[in-house]
Every structure is written in structure tokens, then in C-alpha cells.
Amino acid sequence: MNSNAKVPARWFDALTQRIALVRQGMKARESEKLEDLKGRIRLVVRTRWLLLCIIGIYCVVAASFFSLSRFGLFLSHSQAVTLAASLVAVITYNLALHRNIVTLSRYFRLLIPLQVILDLLLVTVLIHSSGGAASWFWPVYLIVTIEASFLIDTQRDVWLIGAIGGILYGLLLIMEFWSLVPNVPMPFVAAEIHHDPLYLLLSWLWVALLNAAVAVIGSYFMALVRRESDAVRESEERLASFLDSANDLIMSITAEGRFLYVNEAWQKTLGYGLEEIEVLSFFDLVHPDSKEQFAMELRRAAAGDALSPFESEVVARGGRSIVIEGNLTCGNEEGDQSVIWGICRDITERKQAEEQLYRLAHHDTLTGLPNRILFLDRLQQAKALATRYHHHVAVLFLDLDRFKIINDTLGHPVGDKLLQKVAQRIAGCVREVDTVARIGGDEFTIVLVNIDTIEDVKRVSHKILKSLSVPFTVDTYELFITTSIGITLFPSDGDNIDTLVKKADIAMYHAKGEGRNNFQFYTPQMDENADKRLLLETSLRKALDHGEFRVYYQPKVDVATKSITAMEALLRWKHPQLGLVSPAEFIPLAEETGLIIPIGEWVLRSACLQNREWLEQGVPRMRVAVNLSGFQFQQKNLLDMITSVLAETGLEAELLELEITESVIMQNPDFAVSVLNSLKEIGIHISIDDFGTGYSSLAHLKRFSVNTLKIDKSFVRDVEVNSADAAITTAIIAMGNSLNLKVIAEGVETEGQFSFLSENRCDEVQGFLFSTPMPASEVAGFLREHQKPRREGNGLADG
């Protein structure tokens, strides 16, 4: 690691202590000063021990040399005792300070100058005992002055100590000059110098000036050192204050994860106090999923590697998960323990926001399912895996049948809740590895992965249709919904994901054309139908204005009397290019585009006018039956529109019959009851068309104001050979009779079908056995021909 980046581990410890002191306030500051003073006194005490040892060793060595020399020991007994007593005194008060520094700390302001003065006095005694004016121990005055500058903060007091040292030395020389104290004779030194005023004056001046200079220089340097120390302290305090006031989470840990320091933001975010972190390791807080990654980052930081910002999940108090992002840096010296500092920020909210944004960008906000973007991504992944492992992928395109009716009648809030329930049911029909997406409106898509056979896809499709067949309860409404499903397979139907989705969409429209509530696999022939569909959709918008629609009529025949009870109006479209277009092709388009509303009104008006015209021509009274689309049925102004048409055409209400499919009525039974009651009140005849293909029950039929049940042709077709169809048809007839409802069977094409229906007391029949749909111009002639054999009594041939 770069030496400039190395920070002594001790500095980190000092900073940690400084931060702790800053947190404790003014009392801590006073305590810090006291601790600083204790430290200085301890250092002086240790220095004094060292100095005493040096002096003691020197005295012993000097005495040994002198005792063996021609001079012998020159100190008198009293002088030796004085010298020894002085040394003992120094040892005594130094030992007292050494052992009782904590106890004596309250008296430091008094003890510091006192011990310095004692040192000066004892040095003076030492100088006197070692020769007075001839002694070479006078530099000890300088040591004591340096000691004073180290212990005393005020420069003036240090200068005073220096002056005292000079004064004491001067007094000693004066006392020896006047023989007030005996001189200590020193070898190699003439005795006359103790009484030489000039020598004594120069010696005093030299010692006094040096002592004063040391006092000035020492106090200056110590003041400089203290200023630098205060600056460092203030800097540390500012740094400590900054660290504690920072919004980022700052921590100091060892390479093993043990905490050395955490700032207040860290404590507040994670919920742990200073006492708790002393027994915690950072690894105790790291989420198990992030431990290995963080341990690796810690090792790299301790090794001095350059690190990029890391991201980790930690567990706060109470089990809350917090995501942090930050940097690690290491500070150490050779031989010192590595100290790692980390500065982090809490990015939990940001991560949640990112996840929310991702979810909003890739999921449908209403149902929570993947949206088109995520669906296409999942499909791309499924395609890649299927290519690698030689599996198949199925794409299912679902569109709810007649869902727009629910939105238009019950409102979008109910429609939204229904979509949510539908999404849950569809998702429950597939595996976790599959993907269900909502790509808009009432359209859903599914990706089925790891498909081995087409039967797997059929099984899932049947499961979805069956699941949706169960009624939905939304608020207070019981709703029925079905779906049409188009299916494509990868790789047989294409390699491009957009192509797969487009072809599944085409297959879905083909399923709608097959009567809805079924699924269809894509085939290439459907592309032609798709092109035709586009042409039809474009032309349909102009067909009404261009007069391209025609109304054909097919009779309904009473089984018992063979009389014609009604004519059903059937819409046909004579396209200028395609010729006659089947209603099965263009009616779903008209419903999707909303054009069914004006077209349906035109058919109703045309049929009523035609029936009125027949009456004027003398044709016997009979009803005209008009099919009512589900979209028309759900219109709020339906009743007003019908009464307006009846008034405009002059047709009596009882001569109008409205046919409404069972699935339309059952989509919203409560709403259907109110509408049917209103229509029945004005005298209109009501028939339930395609009966047996929906979900109505006996309980529902009792609520509906209807006159006729019309058995769907899918049951009539095989009543002669299929026992199940025969049983269903028989049950419907029996149920209708028990409820006093007329029962009519459509799609009757053979004598055998007619005989079965007649034997089972079906009221009316309709089908090619009696007549194909015919233009209005042929109806009067058909009725006249029908009446002739009836008058002659020729039985069934009359039909």
C-alpha cells in the first residue's frame, strides 16, 4: 500500500478516544486536560528517576576513584550526610508523586510549582556539596528549568522559575564568599576562587544567563508545542464532531470485524448503542447472504488492494434489513494491527425505489403480472433454453369474451376487480416456471416452457377454460366470463418472438370465430383469414352507409299445428368484393369495433318495418324475432331505443321477439333481470338463444322474465345417435315445460330430429328441414304456399 495512504493505527485509537471525549462535553474537556497534566507529571517523574540514577552512579564512581587516588575522600561527614539527605528527599517526594499521582491530582496546581522549587533547592544543595563555585553540577539548574517549562503552561511562571534558579545560585556563592557556609574543597581546584569576587560574579552571571535563556527558549518551544497540540486537538475535535454529525454511516473495525468506533448516524440507523457494539462484531450484523462477500472485501482492504464501492445487507435491531453502500480503507503501520474505516450510506429506500421502478416498468400495475416488456424477455429466455435443450415452447394468447360489456355496464372499477380475479385463476393453472402476463386491456399471454407434446398444451388450455367457467363474485355481482385462446409453438410456428405472438393472436381471433370459449392452434391457413379479417374490418365501417347489409328471414314452426309462429331476422352482408359474408365472420368484428350498436339498431328497425309491411299485405299476424347482441343488451338506452323504433315503425310490442344468448344474460345476471323485466313489461317476447351452452341454472331461470328457451343446434344435430345430446335436449325440454316456458329447437335438418323433438313435446322447431333463410321479398309467397297444404291436412309435408 502507498505510504501516503498509511495512517498509524495509534492515531485511529487516539481519534476514537477524542471522539468519545467530545461526546462527553465540557466535563470531558476538563478531564482531558487533567489527564494530559498527569501524563506530563508521570514523564517528569520518570525523567527524575533517570537523572537520579545517573547522578547516583556518577557519585559512586567518583567516590571510588577518589578513594583510590592520592586525594582520598574529601567530603566531611556532615557534608556527606547533607548530600545523602538531599538525594533521599528527592527520592521521597518523587516516590510519593509516582505512587499517588491520582490521589494528589486535585492538588496539582500547588504541587507543580512546589516540586520545581524543591528541585531547585536540592540542586543548590547538591552544587554546594560538590564544590560550590567550583562545582560542575550547575547545569542541573538548566534541567530543572526545562522541567518547569514542560510542567507549567504560563511563560511568565517559567521565567520566574528560571530567575529563582539564578537567585539561588547567587545566594549560594554569596554565602560561601562570606563563609556563612563552609566551602567544600575540591581536588584540582584552588581554594582562593571561593573568595574571588570577579570569578564568583562571572560564574553567577554565566549560570544565571544560561538559566534565563533556557527558561525563555524552553517556554517558547513548549508554548509552540502546546499550540500545535491544541491545533491538533481542535482538528480532532472538529473531525470528531463532523463524523458524529455526518449523515453517512461511519465505522472503524479491525480486520476481524471487531468494532472500534461508530458514529451517531450508524447507531441511529442500526439501533445499537456504544455499549452494545463493544461486544458485537460487524459479521454479527451482516446478513447471511452478504457475509462471504463482505469478508472478501475486508481481506482485500486489509491487504491494501484498491477497492470499488461495496454493497451489503445488514440486519438492524428488531430484524430490519438495511442495504448499505460504501467504501473501505485501511490504515496501519508495520507491526500494528490493521484498522479499517468504512463510510457507508443507507440505500434501503433507494433499492426499494429501484425495485419499485423495475416492477412498474416490467409488471402490470393492476394485476401484478408481468407486462409486455417482461413477457417478451421471458419468451426470449425460454426460446434460448428450448433451443439448447431441444424442448418446445408454447405461446398462448388469451382474450376475454365480451369483457367490454362489463366495463360499459358496471363500470371500470368492477371490471378491474374482475381482471384481478381472472389473472389469479389463470396464474393458478400454470407452473411456477411458466409466465402469465397481461399485455393490455383484457388480453393475457402465457409462456409454457419445457413442452414435450401438444397434449401438454391442450391440458393447460382445458384447465384454463374450466377454471374460468366458475362464476366470479365481484362486489355484489355474480359474473360469468369466458376466454378465447390462440396457441403457437416454437420452433414449428416460427423462430422470432414477435412472429410467435402475432400468430398466437391470429389463432385467438380464429377461436373467437369458432364461437368463443375455446382454444385453437395456429395453422398457416389462418393467415389468409387474418388478411380477410383486415379487409372486413376496413369495409365494415362503410358497409352501413353504403347499404351493403341485407336482412334474411327464417321461419319458426309450431310442432303441433305446423303453423309458422315467427320469422327470425338474420343479418347478411353482401360485400362488393367478397360477396355474401357469413355473420360468424363479421359480427365479432362489429362487436369489437362498437359498430354492432348502429348495425343492431338498423336490423331492428328493418325487421319491424318489414313485419308492419307484411301485416299491411294481409299476411297473418306473427312475431318477428331479432337477435340482440351482448353489447346492445348492456346499453343503458336500450329500452328507449326499442320503444322509439316500435313507435317509429308502428309495430305492436307483442309482435316483436328479442333473442338474447344465454352467455350474454349470464355475464351479469342481476343486470339481466332488470332489463328483461323492463322489456317484458312493454309486451316484448323474450327468448334465450343458444340455451345449454352457458351457465344458467334453474334458480337463474326462475328470476328471468323470458318466454322461450331455444335449444342450441349443437345438441340437436346428433340427438338421433348421441345419447348425451339426446339426454341434454330432453332435459331442457322438460325444464322448460316445468317452468311454463316455450321450447324451440334450432338446426332441425332431418325427419329423425323432428320426430325426436315431437315425441319429447318440444313446442317449436326451426331449421333447413322447413326453410333456409330467405329474402324479405320471398316470405309472403312462402307463407301462401305453406298455408295450402295445411288446409288440405297433409301432415308434416305441409312444412
Coordinates of C-alpha atoms in Angstrom, one line a residue, residues 3 175 213 238 247 276 288 350 437 493 515 544 556 602 616 646 688 716:
S3 CA 3.0 5.0 2.3
M175 CA 27.1 32.7 51.5
A213 CA 18.0 31.7 28.3
R238 CA -13.8 19.1 14.6
N247 CA -25.5 11.7 7.7
E276 CA -23.6 -3.0 22.6
P288 CA -26.0 -14.3 5.9
R350 CA -33.2 3.8 -3.0
A437 CA -48.6 -11.7 -18.5
D493 CA -44.6 -21.9 -35.9
G515 CA -67.8 -19.4 -31.2
L544 CA -73.9 0.5 -43.3
K556 CA -90.2 -20.8 -36.7
W602 CA -80.7 -0.8 -38.2
E616 CA -100.5 -4.4 -44.5
L646 CA -91.6 0.5 -32.2
I688 CA -82.9 -17.2 -24.6
V716 CA -80.0 -31.1 -31.9

